Amino acid sequence: MGHSNMQWETVIGLEIHVQLATKTKIFSGASTAFGAAPNTQACAVDLGLPGILPVVNEEAINMAIKFGLCIDAEINKVNVFERKNYFYPDLPKGYQTTQLEKPIVGAGHVDITLADGSTKSIRIHHAHLEEDAGKSLHEGSFNGEHGMSGIDLNRAGTPLIEIVTEPDIRNAEEAVAFAKKLHSIVTTLGICDGDMSQGSMRFDVNVSVRPKGQKEFGTRTETKNLNSFKFMEAAILKEVERQIDLIEDGGTVIQETRLYNGDTGEARSMRSKEEANDYRYFPCPDLLPVVIDDSRLEKLKAEMPEMPDAKKARFIADFGLSDYDAEILSADQATAIYFEATVHASDDAKLSANWIMGELSRSLNQHSMAISDSPVTADRLGGLIRRIKDNTISGKIAKEVFEVLWQGECSTADEVIEKKGLKQVTDTGAIEAMIDEVLANNAQQVENYRVAPEDKRGKMIGFFVGQCMKASKGKANPGMVNHILKQKLDG
């Protein structure tokens, strides 16, 4: 750990595989639904049987174009599918259909915001369409046979776009900010479900280091198939440290493909990439070039949803949110929809933001749930916030009400307040009587308060407020308690 990162600069480029949310595969009619029994969703095309002919899925083309439009990229009006030839157990055709010379999406950029508020533009080299391969299963037994590997071709032919960045990223923080932004773009566009646990987005990370000020890049390694932001960050930090240690100890970094295990935190070499593999790319004779006309581009432009950056700006302008709150609430489509619905129901943007980012998000994380599956709907949360605003309940009691709504015992905040008798006491007479009793029971403290200097009294009043709230089981309006106490004590 003795090295200083000061003399070293990290250079990172990412390749991201985004699984498109089409119902069927890119060249066949087989379903892309997740979780089916092995090989139940692989048809003759996916199996690569002789004489079969692929047909391009139009929806996959449209989704790739939408992504290109969103990152200000050139859309290649004529793009061509090529065959990338390599032998792999789960690639029955013996080649992968992908794009090389003429990919559908040309150069573009994605803008990110970092923790300190600074922004940076990350250039995208291109994005191309391709098919996924199948999966080799080595988990113990396959069809009851021990020590056998199985091949599941359900995934074979699933449409992907592979997005390739320029080496513009300089540290793990930027890499994660970029990955999250990309996640928010593809989910808002609706072209990917964004479920990384199911492999819907997978990151390959190219990392190299070089002495500060040096123009040439160092030797890079590629860590493949990271499927969470957390693992990606950890893998980068570990690899940067490994390379710097290696060089400072007089060794050299070799170009290789590496694997990182998120669960154990271990990284290892998979294979060295000495010579460029010759994949013998050539245009696929079974597929015509895809020609995209202006009318298609116009139609897709018109269908584009409001993107995260525009949404964020609108949240700041319309709802007076802080930059930070707006960034979080606009990052993914489901959260943004929930937030706007809550504001609609509660008529209070700031409280809605606080509750969604506080109580709600804590409960969702605790139960590993998506916001779209929240048992407390936006409508219900809005109704709860209304009762805080009109002083029916205090913020403290509101948390209890939220808990009951989360458990699903009642369907509205009003119902909970009614059933559990949680209404806040705002009757001045009742509060005065309670305060008088507290003051009578704590004569010595009252005496201490009255002889105390002005600047000490603020702290001391907290004791009485606490006693009053206790006496009212937390139901007295804290603002009124404070106000009447001060009058009585200072009077």
GROMACS .gro file of C-alpha atoms in nm:
model
  491
    1MET     CA    1   0.000   0.000   0.000
    2GLY     CA    2   0.308   0.220   0.011
    3HIS     CA    3   0.271   0.369  -0.336
    4SER     CA    4   0.139   0.717  -0.395
    5ASN     CA    5  -0.131   0.752  -0.653
    6MET     CA    6  -0.012   1.106  -0.714
    7GLN     CA    7   0.235   1.012  -0.988
    8TRP     CA    8  -0.003   0.774  -1.162
    9GLU     CA    9  -0.298   0.837  -1.386
   10THR     CA   10  -0.562   0.571  -1.452
   11VAL     CA   11  -0.717   0.533  -1.796
   12ILE     CA   12  -1.044   0.342  -1.829
   13GLY     CA   13  -1.260   0.245  -2.125
   14LEU     CA   14  -1.581   0.046  -2.097
   15GLU     CA   15  -1.764  -0.195  -2.321
   16ILE     CA   16  -2.122  -0.245  -2.210
   17HIS     CA   17  -2.359  -0.516  -2.327
   18VAL     CA   18  -2.718  -0.398  -2.294
   19GLN     CA   19  -2.986  -0.663  -2.342
   20LEU     CA   20  -3.271  -0.515  -2.543
   21ALA     CA   21  -3.622  -0.553  -2.402
   22THR     CA   22  -3.773  -0.712  -2.713
   23LYS     CA   23  -4.022  -0.996  -2.670
   24THR     CA   24  -3.846  -1.216  -2.923
   25LYS     CA   25  -3.487  -1.272  -3.032
   26ILE     CA   26  -3.290  -1.065  -3.279
   27PHE     CA   27  -3.307  -1.312  -3.572
   28SER     CA   28  -3.579  -1.556  -3.463
   29GLY     CA   29  -3.927  -1.568  -3.313
   30ALA     CA   30  -3.816  -1.746  -2.994
   31SER     CA   31  -3.909  -1.577  -2.665
   32THR     CA   32  -3.653  -1.377  -2.465
   33ALA     CA   33  -3.836  -1.416  -2.130
   34PHE     CA   34  -3.599  -1.483  -1.837
   35GLY     CA   35  -3.599  -1.792  -1.619
   36ALA     CA   36  -3.739  -2.064  -1.846
   37ALA     CA   37  -3.615  -2.423  -1.817
   38PRO     CA   38  -3.295  -2.483  -2.021
   39ASN     CA   39  -3.338  -2.501  -2.400
   40THR     CA   40  -3.715  -2.446  -2.397
   41GLN     CA   41  -3.672  -2.111  -2.573
   42ALA     CA   42  -3.435  -2.200  -2.853
   43CYS     CA   43  -3.571  -2.260  -3.201
   44ALA     CA   44  -3.403  -2.394  -3.516
   45VAL     CA   45  -3.247  -2.052  -3.590
   46ASP     CA   46  -3.092  -2.026  -3.240
   47LEU     CA   47  -2.968  -2.385  -3.264
   48GLY     CA   48  -2.789  -2.303  -3.590
   49LEU     CA   49  -2.941  -2.595  -3.778
   50PRO     CA   50  -2.832  -2.622  -4.143
   51GLY     CA   51  -3.037  -2.430  -4.399
   52ILE     CA   52  -3.209  -2.194  -4.156
   53LEU     CA   53  -3.243  -1.824  -4.243
   54PRO     CA   54  -3.234  -1.538  -3.992
   55VAL     CA   55  -3.479  -1.245  -4.011
   56VAL     CA   56  -3.396  -0.915  -3.840
   57ASN     CA   57  -3.620  -0.809  -3.553
   58GLU     CA   58  -3.741  -0.458  -3.645
   59GLU     CA   59  -3.798  -0.366  -3.281
   60ALA     CA   60  -3.428  -0.428  -3.203
   61ILE     CA   61  -3.333  -0.188  -3.485
   62ASN     CA   62  -3.571   0.078  -3.347
   63MET     CA   63  -3.434   0.041  -2.995
   64ALA     CA   64  -3.074   0.081  -3.112
   65ILE     CA   65  -3.172   0.394  -3.309
   66LYS     CA   66  -3.345   0.544  -3.003
   67PHE     CA   67  -3.027   0.493  -2.803
   68GLY     CA   68  -2.824   0.661  -3.078
   69LEU     CA   69  -3.060   0.959  -3.091
   70CYS     CA   70  -3.038   0.995  -2.717
   71ILE     CA   71  -2.657   1.024  -2.710
   72ASP     CA   72  -2.643   1.268  -3.005
   73ALA     CA   73  -2.477   1.006  -3.223
   74GLU     CA   74  -2.475   0.973  -3.598
   75ILE     CA   75  -2.708   0.694  -3.703
   76ASN     CA   76  -2.558   0.495  -3.988
   77LYS     CA   77  -2.828   0.493  -4.253
   78VAL     CA   78  -2.686   0.174  -4.398
   79ASN     CA   79  -2.563  -0.072  -4.140
   80VAL     CA   80  -2.442  -0.422  -4.204
   81PHE     CA   81  -2.446  -0.745  -4.004
   82GLU     CA   82  -2.123  -0.946  -4.013
   83ARG     CA   83  -2.021  -1.292  -3.908
   84LYS     CA   84  -1.759  -1.313  -3.635
   85ASN     CA   85  -1.622  -1.664  -3.658
   86TYR     CA   86  -1.514  -1.845  -3.345
   87PHE     CA   87  -1.582  -2.186  -3.200
   88TYR     CA   88  -1.750  -2.193  -2.863
   89PRO     CA   89  -1.962  -2.468  -2.704
   90ASP     CA   90  -2.261  -2.239  -2.659
   91LEU     CA   91  -2.240  -2.084  -3.007
   92PRO     CA   92  -2.381  -2.366  -3.220
   93LYS     CA   93  -2.356  -2.181  -3.554
   94GLY     CA   94  -1.982  -2.142  -3.516
   95TYR     CA   95  -2.012  -1.766  -3.564
   96GLN     CA   96  -2.175  -1.473  -3.389
   97THR     CA   97  -2.382  -1.232  -3.597
   98THR     CA   98  -2.263  -0.883  -3.502
   99GLN     CA   99  -2.160  -0.554  -3.665
  100LEU     CA  100  -1.807  -0.429  -3.732
  101GLU     CA  101  -1.740  -0.195  -4.026
  102LYS     CA  102  -2.083  -0.034  -4.039
  103PRO     CA  103  -2.244  -0.038  -3.693
  104ILE     CA  104  -2.589   0.114  -3.647
  105VAL     CA  105  -2.478   0.388  -3.403
  106GLY     CA  106  -2.171   0.602  -3.469
  107ALA     CA  107  -1.983   0.843  -3.240
  108GLY     CA  108  -2.178   1.016  -2.963
  109HIS     CA  109  -2.137   1.120  -2.599
  110VAL     CA  110  -2.288   1.078  -2.252
  111ASP     CA  111  -2.262   1.356  -1.993
  112ILE     CA  112  -2.210   1.265  -1.629
  113THR     CA  113  -2.230   1.460  -1.302
  114LEU     CA  114  -1.978   1.377  -1.029
  115ALA     CA  115  -2.020   1.396  -0.650
  116ASP     CA  116  -1.855   1.741  -0.633
  117GLY     CA  117  -2.108   1.878  -0.884
  118SER     CA  118  -1.863   1.892  -1.175
  119THR     CA  119  -1.970   1.752  -1.511
  120LYS     CA  120  -1.780   1.561  -1.775
  121SER     CA  121  -1.860   1.436  -2.123
  122ILE     CA  122  -1.762   1.075  -2.197
  123ARG     CA  123  -1.727   1.002  -2.569
  124ILE     CA  124  -1.895   0.695  -2.713
  125HIS     CA  125  -1.693   0.541  -2.998
  126HIS     CA  126  -1.992   0.350  -3.140
  127ALA     CA  127  -2.268   0.107  -3.048
  128HIS     CA  128  -2.348  -0.202  -3.252
  129LEU     CA  129  -2.621  -0.465  -3.258
  130GLU     CA  130  -2.538  -0.831  -3.200
  131GLU     CA  131  -2.675  -1.155  -3.065
  132ASP     CA  132  -2.592  -1.306  -2.728
  133ALA     CA  133  -2.443  -1.654  -2.704
  134GLY     CA  134  -2.585  -1.937  -2.493
  135LYS     CA  135  -2.463  -2.036  -2.151
  136SER     CA  136  -2.245  -2.326  -2.037
  137LEU     CA  137  -2.362  -2.462  -1.704
  138HIS     CA  138  -2.103  -2.630  -1.485
  139GLU     CA  139  -2.300  -2.629  -1.160
  140GLY     CA  140  -2.268  -2.988  -1.046
  141SER     CA  141  -2.531  -3.201  -1.212
  142PHE     CA  142  -2.704  -3.137  -1.540
  143ASN     CA  143  -3.023  -3.337  -1.603
  144GLY     CA  144  -2.927  -3.549  -1.305
  145GLU     CA  145  -2.585  -3.641  -1.451
  146HIS     CA  146  -2.300  -3.558  -1.216
  147GLY     CA  147  -1.975  -3.415  -1.342
  148MET     CA  148  -2.138  -3.311  -1.670
  149SER     CA  149  -2.150  -2.965  -1.817
  150GLY     CA  150  -2.473  -2.856  -1.977
  151ILE     CA  151  -2.545  -2.605  -2.249
  152ASP     CA  152  -2.849  -2.381  -2.222
  153LEU     CA  153  -2.932  -2.204  -2.549
  154ASN     CA  154  -3.225  -1.997  -2.419
  155ARG     CA  155  -3.002  -1.690  -2.428
  156ALA     CA  156  -2.858  -1.761  -2.773
  157GLY     CA  157  -2.984  -1.499  -3.015
  158THR     CA  158  -3.100  -1.253  -2.748
  159PRO     CA  159  -3.058  -0.901  -2.893
  160LEU     CA  160  -2.783  -0.686  -2.744
  161ILE     CA  161  -2.635  -0.350  -2.817
  162GLU     CA  162  -2.269  -0.332  -2.732
  163ILE     CA  163  -2.170   0.023  -2.639
  164VAL     CA  164  -1.799   0.105  -2.662
  165THR     CA  165  -1.659   0.418  -2.495
  166GLU     CA  166  -1.341   0.607  -2.576
  167PRO     CA  167  -1.075   0.578  -2.300
  168ASP     CA  168  -1.204   0.902  -2.142
  169ILE     CA  169  -1.269   0.775  -1.789
  170ARG     CA  170  -1.003   0.853  -1.529
  171ASN     CA  171  -1.111   0.680  -1.207
  172ALA     CA  172  -1.361   0.440  -1.052
  173GLU     CA  173  -1.597   0.721  -0.948
  174GLU     CA  174  -1.630   0.844  -1.308
  175ALA     CA  175  -1.680   0.486  -1.429
  176VAL     CA  176  -1.965   0.427  -1.183
  177ALA     CA  177  -2.126   0.765  -1.259
  178PHE     CA  178  -2.112   0.678  -1.630
  179ALA     CA  179  -2.253   0.328  -1.579
  180LYS     CA  180  -2.540   0.465  -1.368
  181LYS     CA  181  -2.615   0.732  -1.625
  182LEU     CA  182  -2.621   0.471  -1.902
  183HIS     CA  183  -2.853   0.256  -1.689
  184SER     CA  184  -3.083   0.554  -1.644
  185ILE     CA  185  -3.081   0.630  -2.020
  186VAL     CA  186  -3.165   0.278  -2.138
  187THR     CA  187  -3.434   0.223  -1.872
  188THR     CA  188  -3.597   0.562  -1.940
  189LEU     CA  189  -3.596   0.483  -2.313
  190GLY     CA  190  -3.759   0.152  -2.226
  191ILE     CA  191  -3.509  -0.040  -2.441
  192CYS     CA  192  -3.373  -0.243  -2.145
  193ASP     CA  193  -3.529  -0.356  -1.818
  194GLY     CA  194  -3.204  -0.269  -1.639
  195ASP     CA  195  -3.215  -0.579  -1.418
  196MET     CA  196  -2.845  -0.641  -1.369
  197SER     CA  197  -2.897  -0.952  -1.155
  198GLN     CA  198  -3.041  -1.118  -1.468
  199GLY     CA  199  -2.753  -1.000  -1.686
  200SER     CA  200  -2.950  -0.725  -1.861
  201MET     CA  201  -2.644  -0.498  -1.840
  202ARG     CA  202  -2.290  -0.632  -1.825
  203PHE     CA  203  -1.972  -0.425  -1.809
  204ASP     CA  204  -1.629  -0.511  -1.948
  205VAL     CA  205  -1.370  -0.277  -1.802
  206ASN     CA  206  -1.039  -0.194  -1.974
  207VAL     CA  207  -0.791  -0.050  -1.724
  208SER     CA  208  -0.438   0.083  -1.766
  209VAL     CA  209  -0.214   0.318  -1.569
  210ARG     CA  210   0.052   0.562  -1.685
  211PRO     CA  211   0.283   0.812  -1.517
  212LYS     CA  212   0.115   1.154  -1.488
  213GLY     CA  213   0.191   1.368  -1.790
  214GLN     CA  214   0.275   1.075  -2.019
  215LYS     CA  215   0.090   1.082  -2.353
  216GLU     CA  216   0.106   0.713  -2.444
  217PHE     CA  217  -0.130   0.468  -2.280
  218GLY     CA  218   0.003   0.193  -2.056
  219THR     CA  219  -0.072  -0.176  -2.124
  220ARG     CA  220  -0.434  -0.249  -2.049
  221THR     CA  221  -0.614  -0.545  -1.903
  222GLU     CA  222  -0.978  -0.627  -1.956
  223THR     CA  223  -1.198  -0.746  -1.668
  224LYS     CA  224  -1.505  -0.913  -1.813
  225ASN     CA  225  -1.872  -0.945  -1.722
  226LEU     CA  226  -1.920  -0.725  -1.416
  227ASN     CA  227  -2.291  -0.705  -1.344
  228SER     CA  228  -2.324  -0.451  -1.063
  229PHE     CA  229  -2.201  -0.097  -1.000
  230LYS     CA  230  -2.049  -0.209  -0.670
  231PHE     CA  231  -1.852  -0.496  -0.825
  232MET     CA  232  -1.737  -0.273  -1.110
  233GLU     CA  233  -1.603  -0.011  -0.871
  234ALA     CA  234  -1.428  -0.272  -0.655
  235ALA     CA  235  -1.276  -0.447  -0.958
  236ILE     CA  236  -1.136  -0.118  -1.094
  237LEU     CA  237  -0.983  -0.012  -0.760
  238LYS     CA  238  -0.826  -0.354  -0.716
  239GLU     CA  239  -0.687  -0.366  -1.070
  240VAL     CA  240  -0.542  -0.012  -1.053
  241GLU     CA  241  -0.365  -0.098  -0.731
  242ARG     CA  242  -0.238  -0.428  -0.873
  243GLN     CA  243  -0.093  -0.256  -1.181
  244ILE     CA  244   0.075   0.025  -0.989
  245ASP     CA  245   0.226  -0.220  -0.737
  246LEU     CA  246   0.347  -0.440  -1.020
  247ILE     CA  247   0.518  -0.155  -1.208
  248GLU     CA  248   0.669  -0.002  -0.894
  249ASP     CA  249   0.813  -0.343  -0.806
  250GLY     CA  250   0.987  -0.349  -1.145
  251GLY     CA  251   0.741  -0.580  -1.318
  252THR     CA  252   0.536  -0.516  -1.632
  253VAL     CA  253   0.164  -0.537  -1.691
  254ILE     CA  254   0.073  -0.796  -1.952
  255GLN     CA  255  -0.229  -0.757  -2.173
  256GLU     CA  256  -0.478  -1.017  -2.057
  257THR     CA  257  -0.841  -1.088  -1.986
  258ARG     CA  258  -0.922  -1.102  -1.616
  259LEU     CA  259  -1.213  -1.215  -1.405
  260TYR     CA  260  -1.335  -1.057  -1.083
  261ASN     CA  261  -1.552  -1.244  -0.833
  262GLY     CA  262  -1.777  -0.992  -0.658
  263ASP     CA  263  -1.873  -1.232  -0.381
  264THR     CA  264  -1.518  -1.317  -0.274
  265GLY     CA  265  -1.348  -0.997  -0.394
  266GLU     CA  266  -1.086  -1.206  -0.575
  267ALA     CA  267  -0.947  -1.124  -0.919
  268ARG     CA  268  -0.754  -1.362  -1.142
  269SER     CA  269  -0.618  -1.392  -1.491
  270MET     CA  270  -0.838  -1.576  -1.740
  271ARG     CA  271  -0.631  -1.574  -2.059
  272SER     CA  272  -0.352  -1.363  -2.201
  273LYS     CA  273  -0.428  -1.173  -2.519
  274GLU     CA  274  -0.093  -1.177  -2.691
  275GLU     CA  275  -0.192  -1.176  -3.056
  276ALA     CA  276  -0.510  -1.033  -3.202
  277ASN     CA  277  -0.750  -1.317  -3.274
  278ASP     CA  278  -0.849  -1.340  -3.637
  279TYR     CA  279  -1.224  -1.367  -3.633
  280ARG     CA  280  -1.246  -1.354  -4.016
  281TYR     CA  281  -1.529  -1.104  -4.014
  282PHE     CA  282  -1.730  -1.084  -4.335
  283PRO     CA  283  -2.076  -0.945  -4.418
  284CYS     CA  284  -2.342  -1.204  -4.340
  285PRO     CA  285  -2.468  -1.345  -4.672
  286ASP     CA  286  -2.806  -1.432  -4.515
  287LEU     CA  287  -2.890  -1.077  -4.406
  288LEU     CA  288  -2.934  -0.774  -4.629
  289PRO     CA  289  -2.786  -0.441  -4.519
  290VAL     CA  290  -3.033  -0.254  -4.297
  291VAL     CA  291  -3.132   0.075  -4.461
  292ILE     CA  292  -3.278   0.339  -4.231
  293ASP     CA  293  -3.476   0.618  -4.393
  294ASP     CA  294  -3.550   0.968  -4.261
  295SER     CA  295  -3.917   0.893  -4.199
  296ARG     CA  296  -3.821   0.619  -3.951
  297LEU     CA  297  -3.580   0.854  -3.774
  298GLU     CA  298  -3.848   1.125  -3.752
  299LYS     CA  299  -4.105   0.880  -3.618
  300LEU     CA  300  -3.867   0.748  -3.351
  301LYS     CA  301  -3.759   1.102  -3.255
  302ALA     CA  302  -4.123   1.189  -3.198
  303GLU     CA  303  -4.169   0.888  -2.969
  304MET     CA  304  -3.870   0.971  -2.746
  305PRO     CA  305  -3.964   1.010  -2.379
  306GLU     CA  306  -3.832   1.295  -2.165
  307MET     CA  307  -3.473   1.199  -2.085
  308PRO     CA  308  -3.310   1.216  -1.739
  309ASP     CA  309  -3.122   1.544  -1.797
  310ALA     CA  310  -3.433   1.722  -1.922
  311LYS     CA  311  -3.639   1.572  -1.643
  312LYS     CA  312  -3.385   1.684  -1.383
  313ALA     CA  313  -3.391   2.041  -1.517
  314ARG     CA  314  -3.773   2.039  -1.508
  315PHE     CA  315  -3.783   1.907  -1.150
  316ILE     CA  316  -3.554   2.192  -1.042
  317ALA     CA  317  -3.757   2.454  -1.231
  318ASP     CA  318  -4.109   2.330  -1.150
  319PHE     CA  319  -4.066   2.189  -0.802
  320GLY     CA  320  -3.777   2.396  -0.663
  321LEU     CA  321  -3.577   2.079  -0.586
  322SER     CA  322  -3.207   2.096  -0.508
  323ASP     CA  323  -2.965   1.972  -0.773
  324TYR     CA  324  -2.894   1.663  -0.561
  325ASP     CA  325  -3.259   1.570  -0.504
  326ALA     CA  326  -3.347   1.628  -0.870
  327GLU     CA  327  -3.054   1.410  -0.983
  328ILE     CA  328  -3.168   1.115  -0.771
  329LEU     CA  329  -3.540   1.148  -0.845
  330SER     CA  330  -3.493   1.177  -1.222
  331ALA     CA  331  -3.234   0.901  -1.259
  332ASP     CA  332  -3.476   0.621  -1.334
  333GLN     CA  333  -3.816   0.621  -1.491
  334ALA     CA  334  -4.000   0.436  -1.213
  335THR     CA  335  -3.875   0.671  -0.940
  336ALA     CA  336  -3.955   0.980  -1.146
  337ILE     CA  337  -4.310   0.858  -1.215
  338TYR     CA  338  -4.360   0.774  -0.846
  339PHE     CA  339  -4.229   1.114  -0.737
  340GLU     CA  340  -4.454   1.312  -0.972
  341ALA     CA  341  -4.757   1.107  -0.866
  342THR     CA  342  -4.674   1.169  -0.498
  343VAL     CA  343  -4.643   1.544  -0.559
  344HIS     CA  344  -4.976   1.536  -0.740
  345ALA     CA  345  -5.140   1.365  -0.441
  346SER     CA  346  -4.968   1.567  -0.167
  347ASP     CA  347  -4.921   1.905  -0.330
  348ASP     CA  348  -4.577   1.931  -0.167
  349ALA     CA  349  -4.265   1.855  -0.372
  350LYS     CA  350  -4.007   1.899  -0.094
  351LEU     CA  351  -4.182   1.669   0.154
  352SER     CA  352  -4.248   1.417  -0.124
  353ALA     CA  353  -3.878   1.417  -0.216
  354ASN     CA  354  -3.773   1.376   0.149
  355TRP     CA  355  -4.008   1.086   0.212
  356ILE     CA  356  -3.920   0.902  -0.110
  357MET     CA  357  -3.546   0.939  -0.055
  358GLY     CA  358  -3.577   0.871   0.319
  359GLU     CA  359  -3.839   0.640   0.467
  360LEU     CA  360  -3.954   0.480   0.141
  361SER     CA  361  -3.610   0.412  -0.001
  362ARG     CA  362  -3.494   0.267   0.334
  363SER     CA  363  -3.791   0.027   0.340
  364LEU     CA  364  -3.740  -0.072  -0.025
  365ASN     CA  365  -3.369  -0.142   0.034
  366GLN     CA  366  -3.443  -0.340   0.347
  367HIS     CA  367  -3.680  -0.567   0.156
  368SER     CA  368  -3.479  -0.558  -0.171
  369MET     CA  369  -3.782  -0.426  -0.360
  370ALA     CA  370  -3.819  -0.208  -0.667
  371ILE     CA  371  -4.012   0.116  -0.623
  372SER     CA  372  -4.270  -0.005  -0.875
  373ASP     CA  373  -4.355  -0.290  -0.633
  374SER     CA  374  -4.383  -0.066  -0.325
  375PRO     CA  375  -4.680  -0.162  -0.105
  376VAL     CA  376  -4.711   0.209  -0.024
  377THR     CA  377  -4.829   0.355  -0.354
  378ALA     CA  378  -4.755   0.715  -0.455
  379ASP     CA  379  -5.118   0.795  -0.387
  380ARG     CA  380  -5.100   0.662  -0.033
  381LEU     CA  381  -4.772   0.838   0.041
  382GLY     CA  382  -4.923   1.162  -0.093
  383GLY     CA  383  -5.222   1.119   0.137
  384LEU     CA  384  -4.988   1.067   0.433
  385ILE     CA  385  -4.794   1.384   0.349
  386ARG     CA  386  -5.121   1.583   0.333
  387ARG     CA  387  -5.188   1.488   0.696
  388ILE     CA  388  -4.844   1.610   0.804
  389LYS     CA  389  -4.907   1.937   0.620
  390ASP     CA  390  -5.246   2.006   0.776
  391ASN     CA  391  -5.116   1.919   1.126
  392THR     CA  392  -5.340   1.613   1.168
  393ILE     CA  393  -5.025   1.418   1.258
  394SER     CA  394  -4.667   1.505   1.346
  395GLY     CA  395  -4.370   1.393   1.137
  396LYS     CA  396  -4.286   1.143   1.409
  397ILE     CA  397  -4.632   0.984   1.414
  398ALA     CA  398  -4.624   0.985   1.032
  399LYS     CA  399  -4.347   0.723   1.046
  400GLU     CA  400  -4.579   0.493   1.244
  401VAL     CA  401  -4.856   0.554   0.992
  402PHE     CA  402  -4.613   0.473   0.709
  403GLU     CA  403  -4.518   0.145   0.880
  404VAL     CA  404  -4.886   0.041   0.903
  405LEU     CA  405  -4.941   0.130   0.536
  406TRP     CA  406  -4.630  -0.068   0.441
  407GLN     CA  407  -4.764  -0.375   0.627
  408GLY     CA  408  -5.084  -0.337   0.424
  409GLU     CA  409  -5.318  -0.335   0.725
  410CYS     CA  410  -5.494  -0.020   0.604
  411SER     CA  411  -5.518   0.133   0.260
  412THR     CA  412  -5.508   0.506   0.343
  413ALA     CA  413  -5.332   0.726   0.596
  414ASP     CA  414  -5.671   0.857   0.714
  415GLU     CA  415  -5.784   0.504   0.788
  416VAL     CA  416  -5.468   0.437   0.993
  417ILE     CA  417  -5.505   0.764   1.189
  418GLU     CA  418  -5.870   0.687   1.261
  419LYS     CA  419  -5.819   0.321   1.359
  420LYS     CA  420  -5.514   0.374   1.577
  421GLY     CA  421  -5.633   0.705   1.725
  422LEU     CA  422  -5.322   0.891   1.611
  423LYS     CA  423  -5.477   1.233   1.549
  424GLN     CA  424  -5.258   1.513   1.666
  425VAL     CA  425  -5.393   1.722   1.953
  426THR     CA  426  -5.425   2.080   1.827
  427ASP     CA  427  -5.687   2.192   2.078
  428THR     CA  428  -5.523   2.483   2.262
  429GLY     CA  429  -5.720   2.422   2.581
  430ALA     CA  430  -5.621   2.056   2.598
  431ILE     CA  431  -5.256   2.140   2.534
  432GLU     CA  432  -5.257   2.417   2.800
  433ALA     CA  433  -5.402   2.182   3.060
  434MET     CA  434  -5.132   1.928   2.981
  435ILE     CA  435  -4.857   2.187   3.005
  436ASP     CA  436  -4.989   2.318   3.337
  437GLU     CA  437  -4.972   1.967   3.477
  438VAL     CA  438  -4.615   1.916   3.352
  439LEU     CA  439  -4.503   2.248   3.501
  440ALA     CA  440  -4.673   2.169   3.834
  441ASN     CA  441  -4.497   1.831   3.848
  442ASN     CA  442  -4.155   1.985   3.776
  443ALA     CA  443  -4.148   2.289   3.999
  444GLN     CA  444  -3.773   2.266   4.062
  445GLN     CA  445  -3.692   2.260   3.686
  446VAL     CA  446  -3.925   2.559   3.634
  447GLU     CA  447  -3.735   2.746   3.906
  448ASN     CA  448  -3.398   2.658   3.743
  449TYR     CA  449  -3.527   2.776   3.406
  450ARG     CA  450  -3.645   3.110   3.538
  451VAL     CA  451  -3.313   3.197   3.707
  452ALA     CA  452  -3.108   3.077   3.408
  453PRO     CA  453  -2.953   3.336   3.170
  454GLU     CA  454  -3.131   3.395   2.839
  455ASP     CA  455  -2.878   3.199   2.627
  456LYS     CA  456  -2.911   2.880   2.839
  457ARG     CA  457  -3.292   2.873   2.829
  458GLY     CA  458  -3.321   2.745   2.470
  459LYS     CA  459  -3.151   2.418   2.570
  460MET     CA  460  -3.352   2.384   2.892
  461ILE     CA  461  -3.692   2.419   2.727
  462GLY     CA  462  -3.627   2.091   2.545
  463PHE     CA  463  -3.681   1.907   2.875
  464PHE     CA  464  -4.033   2.044   2.914
  465VAL     CA  465  -4.121   1.981   2.548
  466GLY     CA  466  -4.011   1.619   2.596
  467GLN     CA  467  -4.228   1.581   2.907
  468CYS     CA  468  -4.533   1.726   2.727
  469MET     CA  469  -4.489   1.502   2.425
  470LYS     CA  470  -4.456   1.204   2.659
  471ALA     CA  471  -4.774   1.305   2.844
  472SER     CA  472  -4.961   1.327   2.512
  473LYS     CA  473  -4.810   1.001   2.377
  474GLY     CA  474  -4.650   1.208   2.101
  475LYS     CA  475  -4.983   1.340   1.978
  476ALA     CA  476  -4.957   1.704   2.085
  477ASN     CA  477  -4.864   1.942   1.803
  478PRO     CA  478  -4.495   2.016   1.880
  479GLY     CA  479  -4.513   2.369   1.737
  480MET     CA  480  -4.804   2.461   1.963
  481VAL     CA  481  -4.642   2.296   2.268
  482ASN     CA  482  -4.327   2.501   2.209
  483HIS     CA  483  -4.520   2.823   2.167
  484ILE     CA  484  -4.746   2.788   2.475
  485LEU     CA  485  -4.458   2.660   2.694
  486LYS     CA  486  -4.248   2.964   2.611
  487GLN     CA  487  -4.538   3.197   2.695
  488LYS     CA  488  -4.597   3.027   3.031
  489LEU     CA  489  -4.232   2.993   3.132
  490ASP     CA  490  -4.122   3.340   3.024
  491GLY     CA  491  -4.450   3.501   3.133
   0.00000   0.00000   0.00000
